[in-house]
XYZ file of C-alpha atoms in Angstrom:
518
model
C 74.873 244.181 -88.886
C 76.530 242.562 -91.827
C 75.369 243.745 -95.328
C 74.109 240.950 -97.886
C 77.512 241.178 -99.506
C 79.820 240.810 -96.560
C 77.961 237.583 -95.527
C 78.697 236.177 -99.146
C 82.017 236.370 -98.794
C 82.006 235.174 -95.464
C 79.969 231.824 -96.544
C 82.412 231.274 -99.514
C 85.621 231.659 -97.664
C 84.360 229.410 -94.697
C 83.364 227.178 -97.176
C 86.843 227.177 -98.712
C 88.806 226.783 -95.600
C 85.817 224.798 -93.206
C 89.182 224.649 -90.578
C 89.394 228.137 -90.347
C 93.332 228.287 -90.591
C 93.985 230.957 -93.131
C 97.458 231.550 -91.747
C 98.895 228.322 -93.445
C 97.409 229.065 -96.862
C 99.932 231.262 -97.185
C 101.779 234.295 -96.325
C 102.705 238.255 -97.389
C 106.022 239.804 -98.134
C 107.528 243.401 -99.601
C 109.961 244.683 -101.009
C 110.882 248.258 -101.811
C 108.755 248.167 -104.325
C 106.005 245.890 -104.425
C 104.222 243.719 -102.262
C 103.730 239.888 -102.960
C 101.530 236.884 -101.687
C 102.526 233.951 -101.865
C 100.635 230.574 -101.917
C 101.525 227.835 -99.808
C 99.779 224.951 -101.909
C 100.987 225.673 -104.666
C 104.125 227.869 -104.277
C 103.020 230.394 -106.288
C 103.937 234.227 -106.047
C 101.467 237.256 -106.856
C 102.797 240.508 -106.966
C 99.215 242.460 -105.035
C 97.793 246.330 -105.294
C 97.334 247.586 -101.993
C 94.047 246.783 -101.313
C 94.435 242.716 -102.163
C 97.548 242.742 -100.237
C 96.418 244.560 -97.133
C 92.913 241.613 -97.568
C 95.527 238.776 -98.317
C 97.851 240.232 -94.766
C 94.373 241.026 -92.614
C 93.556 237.184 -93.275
C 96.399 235.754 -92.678
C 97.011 238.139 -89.350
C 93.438 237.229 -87.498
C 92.973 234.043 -89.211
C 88.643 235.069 -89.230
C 87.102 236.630 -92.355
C 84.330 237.503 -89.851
C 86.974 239.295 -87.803
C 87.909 241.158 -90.331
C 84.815 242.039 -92.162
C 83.812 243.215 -88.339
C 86.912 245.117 -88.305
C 85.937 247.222 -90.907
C 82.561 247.430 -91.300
C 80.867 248.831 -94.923
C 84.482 248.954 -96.013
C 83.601 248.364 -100.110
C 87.347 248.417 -101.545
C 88.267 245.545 -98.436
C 85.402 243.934 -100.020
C 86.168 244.445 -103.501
C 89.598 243.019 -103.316
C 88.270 239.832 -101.406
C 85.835 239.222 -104.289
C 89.468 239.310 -107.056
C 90.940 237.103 -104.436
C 88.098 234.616 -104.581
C 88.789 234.913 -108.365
C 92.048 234.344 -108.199
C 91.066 230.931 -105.945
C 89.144 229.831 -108.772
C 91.842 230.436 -111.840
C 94.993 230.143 -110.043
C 93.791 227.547 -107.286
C 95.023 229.432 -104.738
C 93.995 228.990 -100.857
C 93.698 225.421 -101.718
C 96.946 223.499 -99.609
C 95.550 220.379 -98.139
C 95.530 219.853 -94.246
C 98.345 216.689 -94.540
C 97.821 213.765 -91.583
C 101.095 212.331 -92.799
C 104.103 212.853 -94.653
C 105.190 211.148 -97.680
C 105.929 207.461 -96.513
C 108.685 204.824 -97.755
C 107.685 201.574 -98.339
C 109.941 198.938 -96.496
C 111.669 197.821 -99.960
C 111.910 201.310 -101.256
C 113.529 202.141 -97.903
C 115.725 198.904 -98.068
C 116.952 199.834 -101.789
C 117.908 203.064 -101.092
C 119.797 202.268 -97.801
C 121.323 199.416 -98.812
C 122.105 200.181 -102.459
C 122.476 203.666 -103.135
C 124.633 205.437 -100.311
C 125.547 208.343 -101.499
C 127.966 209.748 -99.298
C 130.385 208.540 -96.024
C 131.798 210.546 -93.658
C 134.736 209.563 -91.369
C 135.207 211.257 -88.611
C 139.392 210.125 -88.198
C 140.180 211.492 -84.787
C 138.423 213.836 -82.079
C 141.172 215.518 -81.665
C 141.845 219.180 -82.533
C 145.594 221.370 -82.771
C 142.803 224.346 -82.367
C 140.928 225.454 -79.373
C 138.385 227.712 -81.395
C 135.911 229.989 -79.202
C 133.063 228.883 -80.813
C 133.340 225.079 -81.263
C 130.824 222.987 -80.590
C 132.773 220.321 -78.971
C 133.804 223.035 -76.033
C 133.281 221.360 -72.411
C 130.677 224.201 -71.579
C 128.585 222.985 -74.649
C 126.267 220.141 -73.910
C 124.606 219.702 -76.937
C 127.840 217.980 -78.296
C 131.136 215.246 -76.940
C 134.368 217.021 -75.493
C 137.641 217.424 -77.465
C 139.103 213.813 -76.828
C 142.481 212.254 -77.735
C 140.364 209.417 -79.612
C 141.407 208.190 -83.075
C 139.942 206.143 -85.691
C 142.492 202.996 -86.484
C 142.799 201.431 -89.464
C 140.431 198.558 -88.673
C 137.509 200.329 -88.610
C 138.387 202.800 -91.319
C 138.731 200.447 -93.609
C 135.073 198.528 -92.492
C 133.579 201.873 -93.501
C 135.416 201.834 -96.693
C 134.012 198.294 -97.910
C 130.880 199.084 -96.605
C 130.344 202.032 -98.959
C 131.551 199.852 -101.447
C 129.007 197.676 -100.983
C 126.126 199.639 -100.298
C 126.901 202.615 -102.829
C 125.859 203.228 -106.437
C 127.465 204.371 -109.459
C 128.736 208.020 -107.352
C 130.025 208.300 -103.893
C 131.501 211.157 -101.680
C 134.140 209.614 -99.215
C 134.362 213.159 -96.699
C 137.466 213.444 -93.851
C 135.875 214.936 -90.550
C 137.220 215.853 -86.956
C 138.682 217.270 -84.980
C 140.981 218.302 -87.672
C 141.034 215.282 -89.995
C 144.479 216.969 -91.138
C 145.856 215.185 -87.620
C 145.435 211.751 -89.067
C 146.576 212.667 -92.540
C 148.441 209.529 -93.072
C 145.028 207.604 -92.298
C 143.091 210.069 -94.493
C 145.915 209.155 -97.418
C 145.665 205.703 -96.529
C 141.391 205.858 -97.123
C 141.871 207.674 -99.892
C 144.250 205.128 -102.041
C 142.039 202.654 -100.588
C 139.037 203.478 -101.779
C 140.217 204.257 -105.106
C 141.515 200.904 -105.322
C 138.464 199.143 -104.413
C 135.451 201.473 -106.480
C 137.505 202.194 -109.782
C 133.983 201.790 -111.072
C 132.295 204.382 -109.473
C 132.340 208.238 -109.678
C 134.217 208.810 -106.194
C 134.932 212.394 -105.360
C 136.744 213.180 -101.913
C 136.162 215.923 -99.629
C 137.242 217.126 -96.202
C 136.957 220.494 -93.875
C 140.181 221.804 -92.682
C 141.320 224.705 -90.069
C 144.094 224.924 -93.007
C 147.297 225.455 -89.675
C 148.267 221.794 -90.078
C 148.614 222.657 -94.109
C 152.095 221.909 -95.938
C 152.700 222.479 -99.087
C 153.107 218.537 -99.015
C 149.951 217.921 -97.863
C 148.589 220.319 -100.859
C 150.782 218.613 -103.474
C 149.449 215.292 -102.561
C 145.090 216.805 -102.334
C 145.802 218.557 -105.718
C 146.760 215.231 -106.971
C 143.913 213.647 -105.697
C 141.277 214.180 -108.743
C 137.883 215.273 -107.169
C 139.242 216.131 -104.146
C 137.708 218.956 -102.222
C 138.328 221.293 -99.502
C 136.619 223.043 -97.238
C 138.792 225.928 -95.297
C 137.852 227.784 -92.311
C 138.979 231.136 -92.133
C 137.174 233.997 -90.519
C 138.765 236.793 -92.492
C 141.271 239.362 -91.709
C 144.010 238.547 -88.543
C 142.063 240.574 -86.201
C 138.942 238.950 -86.361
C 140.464 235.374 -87.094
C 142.710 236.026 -83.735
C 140.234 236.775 -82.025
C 138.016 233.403 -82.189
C 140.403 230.721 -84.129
C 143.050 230.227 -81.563
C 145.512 227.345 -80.272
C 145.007 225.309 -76.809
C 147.378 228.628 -75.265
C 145.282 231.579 -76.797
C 147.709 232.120 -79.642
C 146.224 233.104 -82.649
C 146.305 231.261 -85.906
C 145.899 233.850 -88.562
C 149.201 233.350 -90.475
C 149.458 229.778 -90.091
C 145.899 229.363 -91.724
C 146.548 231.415 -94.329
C 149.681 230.423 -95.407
C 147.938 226.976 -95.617
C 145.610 228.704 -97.987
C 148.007 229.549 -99.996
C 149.671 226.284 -100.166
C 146.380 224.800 -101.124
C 145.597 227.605 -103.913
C 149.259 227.439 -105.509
C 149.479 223.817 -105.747
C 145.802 223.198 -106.800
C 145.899 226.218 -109.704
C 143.491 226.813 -111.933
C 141.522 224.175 -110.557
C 141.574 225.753 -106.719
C 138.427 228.045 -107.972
C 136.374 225.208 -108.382
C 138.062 222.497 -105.573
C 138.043 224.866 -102.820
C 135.325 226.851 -100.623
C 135.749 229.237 -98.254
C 133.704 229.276 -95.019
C 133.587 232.303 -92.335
C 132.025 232.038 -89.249
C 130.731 235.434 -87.882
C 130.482 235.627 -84.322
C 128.341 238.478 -82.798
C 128.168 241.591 -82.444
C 127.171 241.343 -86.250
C 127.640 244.857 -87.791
C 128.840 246.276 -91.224
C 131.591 247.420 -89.751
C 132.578 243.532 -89.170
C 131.260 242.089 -92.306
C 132.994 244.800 -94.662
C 136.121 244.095 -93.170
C 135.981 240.439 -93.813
C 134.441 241.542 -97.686
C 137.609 243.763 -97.956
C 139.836 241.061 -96.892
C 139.042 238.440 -99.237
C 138.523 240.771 -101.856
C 142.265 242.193 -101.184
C 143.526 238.432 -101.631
C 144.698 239.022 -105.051
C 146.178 235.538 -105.008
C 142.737 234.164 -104.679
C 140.364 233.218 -107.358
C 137.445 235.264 -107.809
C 135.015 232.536 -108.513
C 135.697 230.666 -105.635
C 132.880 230.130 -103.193
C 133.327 231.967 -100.011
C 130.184 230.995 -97.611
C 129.586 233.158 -94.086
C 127.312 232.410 -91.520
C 126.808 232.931 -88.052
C 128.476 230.889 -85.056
C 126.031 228.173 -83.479
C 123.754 228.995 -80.792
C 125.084 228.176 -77.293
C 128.711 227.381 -78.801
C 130.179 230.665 -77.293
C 130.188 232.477 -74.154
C 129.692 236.002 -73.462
C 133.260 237.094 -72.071
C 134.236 235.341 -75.712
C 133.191 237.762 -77.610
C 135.220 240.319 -79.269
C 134.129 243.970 -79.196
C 137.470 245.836 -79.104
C 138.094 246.588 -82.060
C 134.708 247.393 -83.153
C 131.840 249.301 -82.374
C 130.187 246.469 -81.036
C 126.631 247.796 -82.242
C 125.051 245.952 -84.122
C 123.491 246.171 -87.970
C 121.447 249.449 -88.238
C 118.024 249.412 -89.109
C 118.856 250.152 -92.759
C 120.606 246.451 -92.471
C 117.833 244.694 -90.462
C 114.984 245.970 -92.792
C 112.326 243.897 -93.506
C 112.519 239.972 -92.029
C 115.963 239.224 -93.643
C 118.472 238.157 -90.743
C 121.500 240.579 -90.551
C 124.328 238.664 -92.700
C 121.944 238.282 -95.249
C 120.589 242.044 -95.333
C 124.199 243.338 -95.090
C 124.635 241.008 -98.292
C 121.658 241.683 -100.204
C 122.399 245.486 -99.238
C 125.945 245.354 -100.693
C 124.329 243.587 -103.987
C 121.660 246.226 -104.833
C 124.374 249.228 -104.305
C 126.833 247.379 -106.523
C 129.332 247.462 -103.474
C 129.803 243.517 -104.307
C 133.017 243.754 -107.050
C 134.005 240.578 -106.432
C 130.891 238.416 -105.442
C 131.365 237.717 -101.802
C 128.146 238.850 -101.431
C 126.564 237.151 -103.617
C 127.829 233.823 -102.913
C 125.969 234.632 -99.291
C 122.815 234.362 -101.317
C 123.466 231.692 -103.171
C 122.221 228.813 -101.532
C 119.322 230.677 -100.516
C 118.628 231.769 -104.171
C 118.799 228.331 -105.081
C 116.272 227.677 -102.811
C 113.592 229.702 -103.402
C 113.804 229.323 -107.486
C 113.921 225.807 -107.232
C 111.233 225.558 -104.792
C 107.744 223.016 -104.926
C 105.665 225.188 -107.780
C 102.436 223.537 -109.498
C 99.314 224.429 -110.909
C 97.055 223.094 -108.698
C 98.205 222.465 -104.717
C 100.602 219.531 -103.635
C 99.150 216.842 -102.131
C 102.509 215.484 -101.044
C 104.308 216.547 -97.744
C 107.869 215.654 -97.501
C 109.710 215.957 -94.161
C 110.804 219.447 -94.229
C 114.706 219.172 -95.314
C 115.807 215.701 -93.635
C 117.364 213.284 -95.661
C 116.718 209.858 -95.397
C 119.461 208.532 -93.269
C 121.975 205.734 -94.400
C 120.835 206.945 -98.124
C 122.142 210.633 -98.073
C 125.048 210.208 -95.537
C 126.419 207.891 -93.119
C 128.437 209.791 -90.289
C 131.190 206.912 -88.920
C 131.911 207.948 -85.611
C 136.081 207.187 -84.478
C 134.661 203.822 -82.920
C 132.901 202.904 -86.112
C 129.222 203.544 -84.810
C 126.857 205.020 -87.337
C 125.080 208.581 -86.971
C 122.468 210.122 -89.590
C 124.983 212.785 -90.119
C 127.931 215.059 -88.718
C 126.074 217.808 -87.565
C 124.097 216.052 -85.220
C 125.108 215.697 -81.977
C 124.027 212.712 -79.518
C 121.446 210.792 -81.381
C 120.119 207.347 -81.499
C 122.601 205.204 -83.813
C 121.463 203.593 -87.049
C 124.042 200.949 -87.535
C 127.951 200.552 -86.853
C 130.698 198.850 -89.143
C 130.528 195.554 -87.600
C 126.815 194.520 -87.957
C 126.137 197.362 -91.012
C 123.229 199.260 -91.280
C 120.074 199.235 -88.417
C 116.737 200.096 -91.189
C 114.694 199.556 -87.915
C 116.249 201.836 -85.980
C 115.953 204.296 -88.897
C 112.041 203.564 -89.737
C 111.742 203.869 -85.739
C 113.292 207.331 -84.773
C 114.040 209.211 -88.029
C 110.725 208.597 -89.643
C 108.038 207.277 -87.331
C 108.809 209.366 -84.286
C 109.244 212.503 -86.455
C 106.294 212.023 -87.780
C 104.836 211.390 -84.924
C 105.841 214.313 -83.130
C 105.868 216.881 -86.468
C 102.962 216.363 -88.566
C 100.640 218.361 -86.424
C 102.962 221.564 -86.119
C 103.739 221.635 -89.810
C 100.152 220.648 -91.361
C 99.424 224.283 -90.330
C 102.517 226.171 -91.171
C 102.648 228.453 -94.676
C 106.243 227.658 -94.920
C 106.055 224.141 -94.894
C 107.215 223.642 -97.977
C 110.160 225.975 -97.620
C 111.711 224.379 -94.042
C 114.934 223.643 -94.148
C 114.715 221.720 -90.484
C 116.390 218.574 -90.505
C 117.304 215.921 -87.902
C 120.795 218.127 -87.552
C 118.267 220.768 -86.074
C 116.287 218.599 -83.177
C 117.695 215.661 -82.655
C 119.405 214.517 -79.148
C 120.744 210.892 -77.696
C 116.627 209.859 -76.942
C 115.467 210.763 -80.560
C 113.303 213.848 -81.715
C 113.261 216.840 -78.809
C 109.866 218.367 -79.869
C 110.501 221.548 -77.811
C 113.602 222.376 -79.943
C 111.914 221.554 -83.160
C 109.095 223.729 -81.971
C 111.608 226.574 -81.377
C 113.158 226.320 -84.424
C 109.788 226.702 -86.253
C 109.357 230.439 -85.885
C 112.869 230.943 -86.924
C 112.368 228.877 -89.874
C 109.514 231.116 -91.183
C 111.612 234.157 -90.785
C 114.075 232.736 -92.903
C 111.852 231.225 -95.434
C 109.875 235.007 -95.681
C 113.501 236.771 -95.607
C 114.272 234.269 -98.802
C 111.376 235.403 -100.722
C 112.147 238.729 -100.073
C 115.684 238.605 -101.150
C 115.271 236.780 -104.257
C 112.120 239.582 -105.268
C 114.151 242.090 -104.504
C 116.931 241.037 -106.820
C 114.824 239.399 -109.420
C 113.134 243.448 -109.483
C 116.520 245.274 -109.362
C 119.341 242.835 -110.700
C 117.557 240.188 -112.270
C 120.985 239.328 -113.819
C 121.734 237.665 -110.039
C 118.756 235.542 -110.625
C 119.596 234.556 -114.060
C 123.158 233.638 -112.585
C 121.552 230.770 -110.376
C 119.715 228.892 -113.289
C 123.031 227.545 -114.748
C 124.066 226.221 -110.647
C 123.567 222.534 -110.304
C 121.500 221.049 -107.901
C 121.940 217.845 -105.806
């Protein structure tokens, strides 16, 4: 039988959550030296004693204070530390999050002024074609969640339709962005957009921006993109030759290692001092992911003496489904992967390996670091108010035709170029489709969403967008589903990273304040 005080509680907490759902009030997290709660409603983060931690977890866990007032029966210091939490309900407003029936809704003219007046960034995709026939692409035959390698290229025509449309439909700063294939295969086109569009928006703040497997690179080609002011680059290079051999290779399984980074170096010389800032980095890590791996690829680009420190370098992991099995490169490794020390706590394995580096000041040269970044960025910037948000945004989707415009080779319209097949929202002969957008990117994700995330903790924290769920029929609610779990990993894995750091080299933190944000 339940004593006079355990009934209390249980009449005041069912009386703050009448639902029941405890487990998307919020969630619990450690690090090696404290442990934390934190507050879904309001984003707030409490560093707990034991006893309010292990209440807060035992909550959140069996989602019944009965259950777990049963569960431990005339246990006083359980119910002490349910009475402070109660407390901290009433000065912090904790507990509080809202069950949302919708997300935050466009009106039709907001929607129209923002589509049709402030694109903000267009992205031509100049040719399907690739020199490269990379391991992991996701435009291999064997990957259905993407179109073939094809010998299609965007003409002139078209190119130029998407150019005066962003003209037209942009505000006062717009990204023009080369995509592929390698966009480096239709570099007269990509010089021909580019002296284009600066003729046409000398009034706007136009920066320029493609990615690049760097082996089509010559020191031409740099001379002219250093010229080019605001003119970025993405480069993809996996790291040292063994690795990059092993994964970036041409149509007869050659490997591309010296080519690439000779292209690099074209890029870096040419660009100067200004390469730090105009150039990024990005390595692809295929599996098996161990330290062995990721300190050789840390080694490499620290060895690159010729290459700025300050330039970002990101890494992440290849796609799901975008390599096969006998793909995958063990020889020269171990081919175990990250030991436990690496895996600890929720933080996925690049990310542990970096944070690891970090804390034992094994990072001279910031690789690591710049692994965190965006995630850092993330969490410090995230939703925090007094009292909880009644406003649910949808998770990290843009709205389409305002972020980005993707202009497929034929000039149809995507939301973006990371989404596969997916229902069109315009093309360059007819413009922009706002009904197709209101239709599949906001009233069918709603729709098929709300429910799912107006009972997840980290709802506030997704980072699922349309890039993660979308297919040629609109939202595929099993994938999104799917994705969820991961999601929450990630989102606890953030909070323990940046805690971590903000206890042991708060300087990292203090690093990410100055970073803009877009």
């Amino acid at each position: 039988m339940k004593t006079d005080r355990e009934n209390v509680l249980i009449h005041k907490f069912e009386k703050l959550v009448p639902d029941g759902n405890y487990g998307r009030l919020g969630t619990t997290f450690e690090t090696t030296r404290k442990k934390y709660f934190f507050d879904t409603g309001t984003g707030k983060v409490f560093d707990c004693e034991t006893a309010e931690y292990e209440a807060f977890k035992q909550l959140f866990d069996r989602n019944s204070i009965e259950a777990v007032l049963d569960d431990n029966a005339g246990n006083s210091n359980l119910c002490d530390a349910y009475e402070k939490i109660l407390d901290m309900v009433e000065k912090e407003h904790i507990l509080q999050a809202p069950k949302h029936e919708n997300f935050v809704q466009l009106s039709e003219e907001n929607l129209k002024i923002l589509v049709e007046q402030d694109l903000q960034q267009v992205i031509l995709e100049l040719t399907e074609k690739c020199n490269l026939r990379c391991k992991y692409c996701i435009y291999n035959e064997y990957n259905p969640a993407y179109r073939n390698f094809t010998t299609r290229d965007m003409d002139w025509d078209v190119a130029k339709r998407a150019i005066d449309y962003t003209c037209a439909h942009s505000g006062k700063k717009i990204a023009v962005t080369f995509y592929g294939g390698e966009p480096l295969v239709k570099f007269d086109l990509m010089k021909k957009c580019i002296e284009y569009s600066k003729s046409i928006m000398q009034d706007r703040e136009l920066t320029f921006s493609f990615s690049t497997n760097l082996t089509l690179m010559t020191r031409e080609i740099a001379k002219y993109i250093a010229s080019v002011d605001g003119c970025s680059v993405l480069c993809s290079l996996d790291g040292p030759q063994v690795i990059q051999d092993s994964y970036r290779v041409k149509a007869d399984g050659s490997g591309t290692f010296e080519q690439a980074i000779q292209g690099l170096r074209y890029l870096v010389e040419e660009m100067g001092e200004s390469a730090k800032d105009r150039i990024i980095i990005n390595t692809v890590v295929c599996p098996p992911y161990t330290k062995e791996k990721l300190d050789m690829i840390q080694k490499f680009f620290d060895d690159l003496d010729w290459l700025p420190k300050e330039m970002d370098k990101k890494c992440d992991y290849v796609e799901g489904g975008t390599i096969r099995e006998e793909d995958i490169a063990v020889d020269f490794l171990s081919g175990k992967d990250i030991n436990e020390k690496y895996q600890k706590n929720e933080l996925d394995s690049i990310r542990a390996w970096a944070l690891d580096n970090v804390l034992n000041n094994e990072d001279k040269k910031g690789y690591a670091s710049g692994i965190h970044k965006d995630n850092l960025i993330k969490i410090h910037n995230r939703m925090l108010t007094d009292t909880p948000n009644i406003r649910l945004t949808r998770n990290g989707c843009c709205v389409p035709g305002n972020r980005r415009i993707y202009v497929q080779v034929d000039g149809n319209f995507l939301a973006c170029e990371k989404v596969g097949d997916s229902p069109s929202i315009g093309n360059v002969f007819t413009g922009i489709d706002i009904k197709q957008i209101r239709k599949y990117y906001m009233e069918e994700y709603d729709q098929k969403s709300i429910k799912q995330c107006s009972n997840c903790w980290a709802v506030n924290l997704c980072g699922i967008c349309y890039a993660t769920c979308y297919v040629k029929e609109g939202l595929d609610a099993n994938i999104k589903n799917d994705a969820c779990e991961y999601q929450r990993k990630q989102a606890r894995g953030e909070l323990i990273a940046y805690y971590q750091l903000l206890e042991d080299k708060p300087e990292e933190i203090k690093r990410i304040k100055d970073i803009p944000t877009f």
